[in-house]
Amino acid sequence: MASVQHNSQSADHGARHGSGHGTDRHPAGSAPGRAGHTGRTGAAARRDLAVRAAVAQGLISEAEPVLALLDVAGIRSSAAALRAAFDEVVAPGTAVLHAFAVKATALVPVLRLLAAEGIGAEVASPGELALARAAGIPADRTVLDSPAKTTAELREAIALGIAVNADNPQELARIDALAGSGGTTSPFGLRVNPQTGAGSIGALSTATATSKFGVALRDEGARAWVVQAYLDRPWLTRLHTHSGSQGLPLELMAEGVRALHGLAEEINAAAGRRQIDTLDIGGGLPVNFASDEETPTYAAYARLLKDTVPGLLDGGYGLVTEFGRSLLAKHGLVLARVEYAKSAGGRPIAVTHAGSQIATRTVYNPVSWPLRIAAYDAGGRPKSGPDVAQDIAGPACFAGDLLAENRPLPLLEQGDLVAALDTGAYYFTNHYAYNSLVRPGIQGFTVRPRASTDGTDGVSGTDGTGGVDGVGDTDEVRFRTVRAPQTVEEIVTESGGAYADALLDD
């Protein structure tokens, strides 16, 4: 069986608290202010400096009117917080693998950065597996989950030695044929649906009575079938569940894990040995989209698990987690120029280049996915002035293409900038090709003190790794390309440009 990482890493953890600027239907924190002048620290200050630097360095301009940014220090901090939270509650020597849900931010440089921070990969398609491999993530730190794996996908995973969680009895029968006789290092598990209920976003709740995922544990005869499936397969050594993500209370997440642990104990008792040695508890930590505060925290969830399912963490089981959104969302933003400022029916409208193509969930379901919007002037400085209710519109040709509706912000003018915050996961990396709009470029950024002429740091207190006490106007922002902007030529190619005559009569 492939091993998971042992609990030997510790790091400072806990949520960083910062203040946002701009207001919306969810209070976002303090009033607008400039980094280095108003006491803004941490992520918010780094963000403001990065926006100004992106303008100064020409990364966003009339020619490139939309840009995505990733805060490297913030990503490192979240990874450290995750590791530390579980290190705090698991028994010494417990095998723990934190596997990032690749679908959340499917970018090779991000996966490579997370791997350097001790995080593996959870993949759910051949494409995601290819990305994880391109990032250098080894097989024994990769987990394959999907409700629709083909035989070819299973064969590849087994050949590589990747952990596989079967979704249903038919898939398990395929694995029987491919690997039941041994000869692979892949550990195998079965996903179960504890049917513990839904959170506030039904589409992201995967432990409902009729969820498409896993074996529905409370259906008639299902639990007995699961137990027997393990008894018939001594090589089946893992058990997996995932109750959902955004909109799911921590208590409901913990209840699903408690059901998983109880089933594992039942199976092991029936087997007369510890056949199940690893529990995969999924991910799903919700993200606060209302302010810069990172809450709930990994530490709070880990402590809740310790209180709710103490047997999970006593060293009897290895542990796998599959967090995604919570590792990246707070550390990304989309920056867009205001191409035109107009009005209709007395309401100002800022027409930008960021809409449904990068914020699909927000545009189509704004109630469940409201985004904070920060306003900047043309030079990239936080915009000041009285709040005016206005729409922030995207470029797509339908009326509902709005990042925000009737949102109080300093009045935006042509050439100003808007930033859609908390978009580091499931936004600019999950492109929607409406109107054949190009995918934006993505830049990762770090903030470091600029060296002074006397050989000392110009501003102390920031090392670019998350340990920020204060960020000043003279700090240096360094960008690294994560993904180049898509070109219109690439759009033509992927839209069948090489086969232009394919449908003409012979």
Coordinates of C-alpha atoms in Angstrom, one line a residue:
M1 CA 0.0 0.0 0.0
A2 CA 1.2 3.5 -0.8
S3 CA 2.0 5.5 2.3
V4 CA 0.7 8.9 3.3
Q5 CA 2.8 11.6 4.9
H6 CA 3.4 11.2 8.6
N7 CA 2.5 13.8 11.1
S8 CA 5.8 15.5 11.5
Q9 CA 5.3 19.0 10.1
S10 CA 4.1 21.9 12.2
A11 CA 3.8 25.5 11.5
D12 CA 2.2 28.6 12.9
H13 CA -1.4 28.7 12.0
G14 CA -4.6 30.6 12.7
A15 CA -6.6 32.9 10.5
R16 CA -5.2 36.2 9.4
H17 CA -7.5 39.1 10.0
G18 CA -7.5 42.1 7.7
S19 CA -9.9 44.7 6.5
G20 CA -11.4 45.1 3.1
H21 CA -12.4 48.3 1.2
G22 CA -15.6 48.8 -0.7
T23 CA -19.0 47.7 0.7
D24 CA -21.7 45.3 -0.3
R25 CA -24.7 43.5 1.1
H26 CA -22.3 41.7 3.4
P27 CA -20.2 44.2 5.6
A28 CA -16.7 44.0 4.3
G29 CA -14.8 45.8 7.1
S30 CA -13.1 49.1 7.3
A31 CA -13.5 52.1 5.0
P32 CA -11.2 52.6 2.0
G33 CA -7.6 53.3 2.8
R34 CA -4.1 53.2 1.3
A35 CA -1.6 50.6 2.2
G36 CA 1.2 52.0 4.3
H37 CA -0.9 55.0 5.4
T38 CA -4.0 53.6 7.2
G39 CA -2.6 50.7 9.1
R40 CA -3.8 48.1 6.7
T41 CA -1.7 45.0 7.1
G42 CA -1.4 41.4 5.8
A43 CA -3.4 40.2 2.8
A44 CA -5.3 43.4 2.2
A45 CA -2.2 45.6 2.1
R46 CA -0.4 43.1 -0.1
R47 CA -3.4 43.1 -2.4
D48 CA -3.4 46.9 -2.7
L49 CA 0.3 47.0 -3.5
A50 CA -0.1 44.3 -6.1
V51 CA -2.9 46.2 -7.9
R52 CA -0.8 49.3 -8.0
A53 CA 2.3 47.4 -9.2
A54 CA 0.3 45.6 -11.9
V55 CA -0.7 49.0 -13.3
A56 CA 2.8 50.4 -13.1
Q57 CA 4.3 47.4 -14.8
G58 CA 1.7 47.3 -17.5
L59 CA 0.2 43.9 -16.6
I60 CA -3.2 45.5 -16.9
S61 CA -3.8 48.1 -19.5
E62 CA -6.0 49.0 -22.5
A63 CA -4.4 46.1 -24.4
E64 CA -4.8 43.6 -21.4
P65 CA -8.0 44.8 -19.7
V66 CA -8.4 41.9 -17.3
L67 CA -5.9 40.1 -15.1
A68 CA -6.0 37.5 -12.4
L69 CA -3.6 37.7 -9.4
L70 CA -2.6 35.1 -6.8
D71 CA -1.0 36.0 -3.5
V72 CA 1.8 33.5 -3.0
A73 CA 2.3 34.4 0.7
G74 CA -1.4 33.8 1.4
I75 CA -1.4 30.4 -0.3
R76 CA 1.6 29.3 1.8
S77 CA -0.1 30.6 4.9
S78 CA -3.2 28.6 4.3
A79 CA -1.2 25.4 3.6
A80 CA 0.7 25.9 6.8
A81 CA -2.6 26.5 8.7
L82 CA -4.0 23.3 7.4
R83 CA -1.0 21.2 8.4
A84 CA -0.7 22.8 11.8
A85 CA -4.4 22.4 12.6
F86 CA -4.4 18.6 12.1
D87 CA -0.9 18.2 13.6
E88 CA -2.4 19.7 16.8
V89 CA -5.2 17.0 17.1
V90 CA -3.8 13.7 15.6
A91 CA -1.8 11.3 17.6
P92 CA 2.0 11.4 17.1
G93 CA 3.1 9.3 14.2
T94 CA -0.3 9.3 12.5
A95 CA -0.1 9.1 8.7
V96 CA -1.7 12.2 7.2
L97 CA -2.1 13.3 3.6
H98 CA -3.6 16.6 2.8
A99 CA -4.6 16.3 -0.9
F100 CA -5.6 19.5 -2.7
A101 CA -8.8 19.3 -4.8
V102 CA -7.3 20.2 -8.1
K103 CA -10.6 21.2 -9.6
A104 CA -10.6 24.3 -7.3
T105 CA -7.6 25.9 -9.0
A106 CA -6.3 23.7 -11.8
L107 CA -3.0 25.4 -12.4
V108 CA 0.3 23.5 -12.6
P109 CA 2.4 26.2 -10.8
V110 CA -0.2 26.3 -8.0
L111 CA 0.0 22.5 -7.6
R112 CA 3.8 22.8 -7.6
L113 CA 3.7 25.5 -4.9
L114 CA 1.3 23.4 -2.7
A115 CA 3.5 20.4 -3.1
A116 CA 6.4 22.4 -1.8
E117 CA 4.2 23.2 1.2
G118 CA 3.5 19.5 1.9
I119 CA 0.2 19.2 0.0
G120 CA -0.7 16.4 -2.4
A121 CA -3.4 16.2 -5.0
E122 CA -7.0 14.9 -5.3
V123 CA -8.0 14.5 -8.9
A124 CA -11.3 13.7 -10.6
S125 CA -10.4 13.4 -14.3
P126 CA -7.6 12.4 -16.6
G127 CA -6.9 16.1 -17.2
E128 CA -6.5 16.8 -13.5
L129 CA -4.3 13.8 -13.1
A130 CA -2.1 15.0 -16.0
L131 CA -1.8 18.4 -14.2
A132 CA -0.8 16.8 -10.9
R133 CA 1.8 14.8 -12.7
A134 CA 3.1 17.8 -14.6
A135 CA 3.5 19.5 -11.2
G136 CA 5.6 16.6 -10.0
I137 CA 3.2 15.3 -7.4
P138 CA 4.1 11.7 -6.8
A139 CA 1.6 8.8 -7.1
D140 CA 1.6 8.1 -3.4
R141 CA 0.5 11.6 -2.7
T142 CA -2.4 11.5 -5.3
V143 CA -6.0 10.4 -4.8
L144 CA -8.4 9.7 -7.7
D145 CA -12.1 10.4 -7.0
S146 CA -14.8 10.7 -9.6
P147 CA -18.4 9.3 -10.0
A148 CA -17.7 8.4 -13.7
K149 CA -14.3 6.8 -14.0
T150 CA -13.8 4.8 -17.2
T151 CA -11.9 1.5 -17.4
A152 CA -9.0 3.3 -19.0
E153 CA -8.8 5.9 -16.2
L154 CA -8.8 3.1 -13.6
R155 CA -6.2 1.2 -15.5
E156 CA -3.9 4.2 -15.7
A157 CA -4.3 5.0 -12.0
I158 CA -3.6 1.4 -11.0
A159 CA -0.6 1.2 -13.2
L160 CA 0.8 4.4 -11.6
G161 CA 0.0 3.3 -8.0
I162 CA -2.4 6.1 -7.3
A163 CA -5.0 5.7 -4.5
V164 CA -8.5 5.1 -5.9
N165 CA -11.8 5.6 -4.2
A166 CA -14.5 3.6 -6.0
D167 CA -17.9 5.3 -6.2
N168 CA -20.3 2.5 -6.6
P169 CA -20.7 -1.3 -6.9
Q170 CA -20.2 -1.4 -10.7
E171 CA -17.0 0.5 -10.4
L172 CA -15.8 -1.8 -7.7
A173 CA -16.5 -4.7 -10.0
R174 CA -14.2 -3.1 -12.6
I175 CA -11.5 -2.8 -10.0
D176 CA -11.9 -6.4 -9.2
A177 CA -11.1 -7.3 -12.8
L178 CA -8.2 -4.9 -13.0
A179 CA -6.5 -5.2 -9.7
G180 CA -8.2 -7.8 -7.5
S181 CA -5.4 -10.3 -7.9
G182 CA -2.8 -7.8 -6.6
G183 CA 0.3 -6.6 -8.3
T184 CA -0.3 -2.9 -7.7
T185 CA 0.8 -0.4 -5.0
S186 CA -2.5 1.5 -5.3
P187 CA -4.6 1.6 -2.1
F188 CA -8.3 1.2 -2.7
G189 CA -11.3 2.6 -0.9
L190 CA -15.0 3.0 -1.4
R191 CA -16.9 6.2 -1.2
V192 CA -20.1 6.2 1.0
N193 CA -22.8 8.7 1.2
P194 CA -23.8 9.1 4.9
Q195 CA -27.1 10.8 3.8
T196 CA -26.8 13.2 6.7
G197 CA -28.4 16.1 4.8
A198 CA -27.8 19.3 2.8
G199 CA -26.3 22.7 3.5
S200 CA -27.6 26.0 2.2
I201 CA -26.4 25.4 -1.4
G202 CA -28.1 22.2 -2.6
A203 CA -25.9 21.8 -5.7
L204 CA -22.8 21.5 -3.5
S205 CA -24.3 19.2 -0.9
T206 CA -23.2 15.6 -1.5
A207 CA -24.6 13.8 1.5
T208 CA -28.3 14.2 0.6
A209 CA -30.7 11.3 0.4
T210 CA -30.5 11.3 -3.4
S211 CA -26.9 12.5 -4.0
K212 CA -25.2 11.0 -7.1
F213 CA -22.0 10.4 -5.1
G214 CA -21.0 7.1 -3.4
V215 CA -23.0 4.3 -1.9
A216 CA -26.1 5.6 -0.2
L217 CA -25.5 4.2 3.3
R218 CA -29.1 4.4 4.6
D219 CA -30.8 2.9 1.6
E220 CA -32.2 -0.6 2.4
G221 CA -29.5 -3.2 2.4
A222 CA -26.7 -0.8 1.5
R223 CA -24.8 -0.9 4.8
A224 CA -24.8 -4.7 4.8
W225 CA -23.6 -4.7 1.2
V226 CA -20.7 -2.4 2.1
V227 CA -19.6 -4.5 5.0
Q228 CA -19.7 -7.7 2.9
A229 CA -17.9 -5.9 0.0
Y230 CA -14.9 -5.3 2.4
L231 CA -15.0 -8.8 3.8
D232 CA -14.8 -10.2 0.2
R233 CA -11.9 -8.0 -0.6
P234 CA -9.1 -8.0 1.9
W235 CA -7.2 -5.5 -0.3
L236 CA -9.9 -2.8 0.2
T237 CA -8.3 -0.8 3.0
R238 CA -9.7 2.7 2.8
L239 CA -13.1 4.3 3.3
H240 CA -14.1 7.7 1.9
T241 CA -16.8 10.3 2.4
H242 CA -17.4 14.0 1.5
S243 CA -20.5 15.7 2.6
G244 CA -20.3 18.9 0.6
S245 CA -18.6 22.3 0.6
Q246 CA -19.7 25.9 0.5
G247 CA -22.8 26.4 2.6
L248 CA -22.3 23.3 4.7
P249 CA -22.1 23.9 8.5
L250 CA -19.0 22.4 10.2
E251 CA -21.3 20.3 12.4
L252 CA -22.8 18.6 9.4
M253 CA -19.4 17.9 8.0
A254 CA -18.3 16.4 11.3
E255 CA -21.5 14.3 11.4
G256 CA -20.6 12.8 8.1
V257 CA -17.1 11.9 9.3
R258 CA -18.6 10.4 12.5
A259 CA -20.8 8.1 10.3
L260 CA -17.7 7.2 8.3
H261 CA -15.7 6.3 11.4
G262 CA -18.6 4.2 12.8
L263 CA -18.8 2.2 9.6
A264 CA -15.1 1.6 9.6
E265 CA -15.2 0.3 13.1
E266 CA -18.1 -2.0 12.1
I267 CA -16.2 -3.4 9.1
N268 CA -13.0 -4.0 11.1
A269 CA -14.9 -5.8 13.8
A270 CA -16.6 -8.0 11.3
A271 CA -13.3 -8.7 9.7
G272 CA -11.6 -9.5 13.0
R273 CA -8.7 -7.3 12.1
R274 CA -7.9 -3.7 11.2
Q275 CA -8.6 -4.1 7.5
I276 CA -9.5 -0.4 7.0
D277 CA -6.4 1.5 7.9
T278 CA -7.1 4.9 6.4
L279 CA -10.1 7.2 6.4
D280 CA -10.5 9.8 3.7
I281 CA -12.7 12.5 5.2
G282 CA -12.9 14.7 2.0
G283 CA -12.7 18.5 2.3
G284 CA -15.4 21.1 2.1
L285 CA -14.4 23.8 4.6
P286 CA -16.6 26.8 3.7
V287 CA -15.1 30.2 2.8
N288 CA -16.1 33.5 4.2
F289 CA -16.9 35.7 1.2
A290 CA -18.0 38.7 3.3
S291 CA -14.7 40.1 4.5
D292 CA -11.0 39.5 4.6
E293 CA -11.3 37.4 7.7
E294 CA -10.5 33.7 7.1
T295 CA -13.2 31.9 8.9
P296 CA -14.1 29.2 9.7
T297 CA -10.5 28.0 10.3
Y298 CA -8.9 24.6 9.8
A299 CA -8.1 24.7 13.5
A300 CA -11.8 25.1 14.5
Y301 CA -12.8 22.2 12.2
A302 CA -10.0 19.9 13.5
R303 CA -11.0 20.7 17.1
L304 CA -14.6 19.9 16.3
L305 CA -13.6 16.6 14.8
K306 CA -11.6 15.8 17.9
D307 CA -14.7 16.4 20.0
T308 CA -17.1 14.7 17.7
V309 CA -15.1 11.7 16.5
P310 CA -12.2 11.2 19.0
G311 CA -11.5 7.7 17.6
L312 CA -10.7 9.2 14.2
L313 CA -7.6 10.9 15.6
D314 CA -6.2 8.5 18.2
G315 CA -3.7 6.9 15.8
G316 CA -5.7 3.9 14.8
Y317 CA -6.3 5.3 11.3
G318 CA -4.3 7.1 8.7
L319 CA -6.0 10.3 7.5
V320 CA -6.6 11.9 4.1
T321 CA -8.2 15.3 3.5
E322 CA -9.3 16.9 0.3
F323 CA -9.6 20.6 0.8
G324 CA -9.8 22.9 -2.2
R325 CA -11.6 26.2 -2.1
S326 CA -10.5 27.0 1.4
L327 CA -6.8 26.8 0.5
L328 CA -7.0 29.2 -2.5
A329 CA -10.2 31.4 -2.6
K330 CA -9.0 34.2 -0.3
H331 CA -5.7 34.5 -2.1
G332 CA -6.9 35.3 -5.6
L333 CA -8.5 38.4 -7.3
V334 CA -9.6 39.4 -10.7
L335 CA -8.7 42.9 -11.8
A336 CA -10.6 44.5 -14.6
R337 CA -10.5 48.0 -16.3
V338 CA -13.7 50.0 -16.5
E339 CA -14.1 50.3 -20.2
Y340 CA -17.1 52.5 -20.0
A341 CA -19.1 54.3 -17.3
K342 CA -22.7 54.9 -18.2
S343 CA -26.1 54.9 -16.6
A344 CA -29.6 53.5 -17.2
G345 CA -32.8 54.3 -15.3
G346 CA -30.8 56.6 -13.0
R347 CA -28.3 53.8 -12.0
P348 CA -24.6 54.1 -12.8
I349 CA -23.2 51.1 -14.6
A350 CA -19.4 50.3 -14.8
V351 CA -18.9 48.1 -17.9
T352 CA -15.8 45.9 -17.3
H353 CA -14.1 43.0 -18.9
A354 CA -14.8 40.6 -16.0
G355 CA -18.1 38.8 -16.1
S356 CA -19.6 35.4 -16.7
Q357 CA -16.5 34.0 -18.4
I358 CA -14.5 34.1 -15.1
A359 CA -17.3 34.4 -12.4
T360 CA -19.9 32.0 -13.8
R361 CA -21.4 31.0 -10.5
T362 CA -21.7 34.5 -9.3
V363 CA -23.4 35.7 -12.5
Y364 CA -25.9 32.9 -12.7
N365 CA -26.5 32.5 -8.9
P366 CA -25.6 35.8 -7.2
V367 CA -27.5 35.0 -4.1
S368 CA -25.4 31.9 -3.3
W369 CA -22.1 33.4 -4.6
P370 CA -21.9 37.1 -3.9
L371 CA -18.5 38.6 -4.5
R372 CA -16.8 41.5 -2.7
I373 CA -15.8 44.2 -5.1
A374 CA -12.9 46.7 -4.4
A375 CA -12.7 49.9 -6.4
Y376 CA -9.3 51.4 -7.5
D377 CA -8.5 54.5 -9.5
A378 CA -6.7 54.3 -12.9
G379 CA -3.3 54.3 -11.1
G380 CA -4.3 51.3 -9.0
R381 CA -4.8 53.1 -5.7
P382 CA -7.9 52.4 -3.6
K383 CA -10.7 54.6 -4.8
S384 CA -12.1 57.2 -2.4
G385 CA -15.3 59.1 -2.3
P386 CA -18.9 58.6 -1.1
D387 CA -20.6 55.3 -1.9
V388 CA -22.9 55.3 -4.9
A389 CA -25.1 52.3 -5.7
Q390 CA -24.1 51.0 -9.1
D391 CA -23.9 47.9 -11.2
I392 CA -20.6 46.2 -12.1
A393 CA -21.2 44.7 -15.5
G394 CA -19.2 42.2 -17.5
P395 CA -18.6 42.1 -21.3
A396 CA -20.9 39.2 -22.3
C397 CA -23.9 39.8 -24.4
F398 CA -26.7 39.0 -22.0
A399 CA -28.4 41.3 -19.5
G400 CA -27.6 39.2 -16.4
D401 CA -23.8 39.4 -16.9
L402 CA -23.2 41.3 -13.7
L403 CA -20.5 40.9 -11.1
A404 CA -22.5 43.0 -8.7
E405 CA -25.8 44.7 -8.8
N406 CA -26.8 47.9 -7.1
R407 CA -23.5 47.8 -5.1
P408 CA -22.5 50.8 -3.0
L409 CA -18.9 51.8 -4.1
P410 CA -17.1 55.0 -4.8
L411 CA -18.4 56.1 -8.2
L412 CA -16.4 54.3 -10.9
E413 CA -15.2 56.2 -13.9
Q414 CA -13.8 55.2 -17.3
G415 CA -10.3 53.8 -16.8
D416 CA -10.8 52.9 -13.2
L417 CA -10.2 49.4 -12.0
V418 CA -12.4 46.9 -10.1
A419 CA -11.2 43.9 -8.2
A420 CA -13.4 40.9 -7.7
L421 CA -12.0 39.5 -4.4
D422 CA -11.9 35.9 -3.0
T423 CA -11.7 34.4 -6.5
G424 CA -8.6 32.2 -6.1
A425 CA -10.7 29.1 -6.5
Y426 CA -13.4 28.1 -9.0
Y427 CA -13.3 31.4 -10.8
F428 CA -10.6 32.5 -13.3
T429 CA -9.3 28.9 -13.6
N430 CA -12.8 27.5 -14.5
H431 CA -13.3 29.5 -17.7
Y432 CA -16.7 29.8 -19.4
A433 CA -16.2 30.4 -23.1
Y434 CA -19.3 32.6 -23.6
N435 CA -18.8 35.0 -26.6
S436 CA -15.4 33.3 -27.2
L437 CA -13.9 35.7 -24.6
V438 CA -10.2 35.0 -24.0
R439 CA -9.0 33.5 -20.7
P440 CA -7.2 36.1 -18.7
G441 CA -3.5 35.9 -17.8
I442 CA -2.6 34.9 -14.3
Q443 CA 0.2 36.3 -12.3
G444 CA 1.5 35.2 -8.9
F445 CA 2.9 37.9 -6.7
T446 CA 5.1 38.3 -3.7
V447 CA 5.8 41.4 -1.6
R448 CA 9.3 42.0 -0.3
P449 CA 11.1 45.0 1.3
R450 CA 12.9 47.0 -1.3
A451 CA 16.6 47.2 -0.5
S452 CA 17.8 50.7 0.4
T453 CA 21.0 52.4 -0.7
D454 CA 22.6 51.8 2.7
G455 CA 22.2 48.0 2.4
T456 CA 19.3 47.7 4.8
D457 CA 15.7 46.8 4.0
G458 CA 13.7 49.9 3.1
V459 CA 10.7 48.6 5.0
S460 CA 10.8 45.8 7.6
G461 CA 8.1 43.5 8.6
T462 CA 7.4 41.4 5.5
D463 CA 9.2 38.5 4.1
G464 CA 6.8 37.4 1.4
T465 CA 5.9 34.2 3.2
G466 CA 2.9 35.2 5.2
G467 CA 4.7 36.6 8.3
V468 CA 3.5 40.2 7.6
D469 CA 3.5 42.8 10.4
G470 CA 3.2 45.8 8.2
V471 CA 3.4 46.5 4.5
G472 CA 4.7 49.8 3.2
D473 CA 4.4 51.9 0.0
T474 CA 8.0 51.3 -0.8
D475 CA 7.8 47.5 -0.7
E476 CA 8.6 45.7 -3.9
V477 CA 6.0 43.6 -5.7
R478 CA 7.4 40.8 -7.8
F479 CA 5.2 39.0 -10.4
R480 CA 5.6 35.6 -11.9
T481 CA 3.6 34.3 -14.8
V482 CA 1.3 31.4 -13.8
R483 CA -0.7 31.4 -17.1
A484 CA -0.2 33.6 -20.1
P485 CA -3.3 35.4 -21.5
Q486 CA -5.1 33.4 -24.2
T487 CA -4.8 34.8 -27.7
V488 CA -7.6 35.0 -30.2
E489 CA -5.5 32.7 -32.5
E490 CA -5.7 30.1 -29.8
I491 CA -9.5 30.5 -29.6
V492 CA -9.7 29.9 -33.4
T493 CA -7.6 26.8 -33.1
E494 CA -9.6 25.2 -30.3
S495 CA -12.8 26.1 -32.1
G496 CA -12.0 24.0 -35.1
G497 CA -10.0 26.5 -37.1
A498 CA -7.9 23.7 -38.7
Y499 CA -11.1 22.0 -39.9
A500 CA -12.8 25.0 -41.5
D501 CA -14.0 23.1 -44.6
A502 CA -15.1 20.0 -42.7
L503 CA -18.8 20.5 -43.1
L504 CA -18.8 21.6 -46.7
D505 CA -20.3 19.3 -49.3
D506 CA -17.8 16.9 -50.9

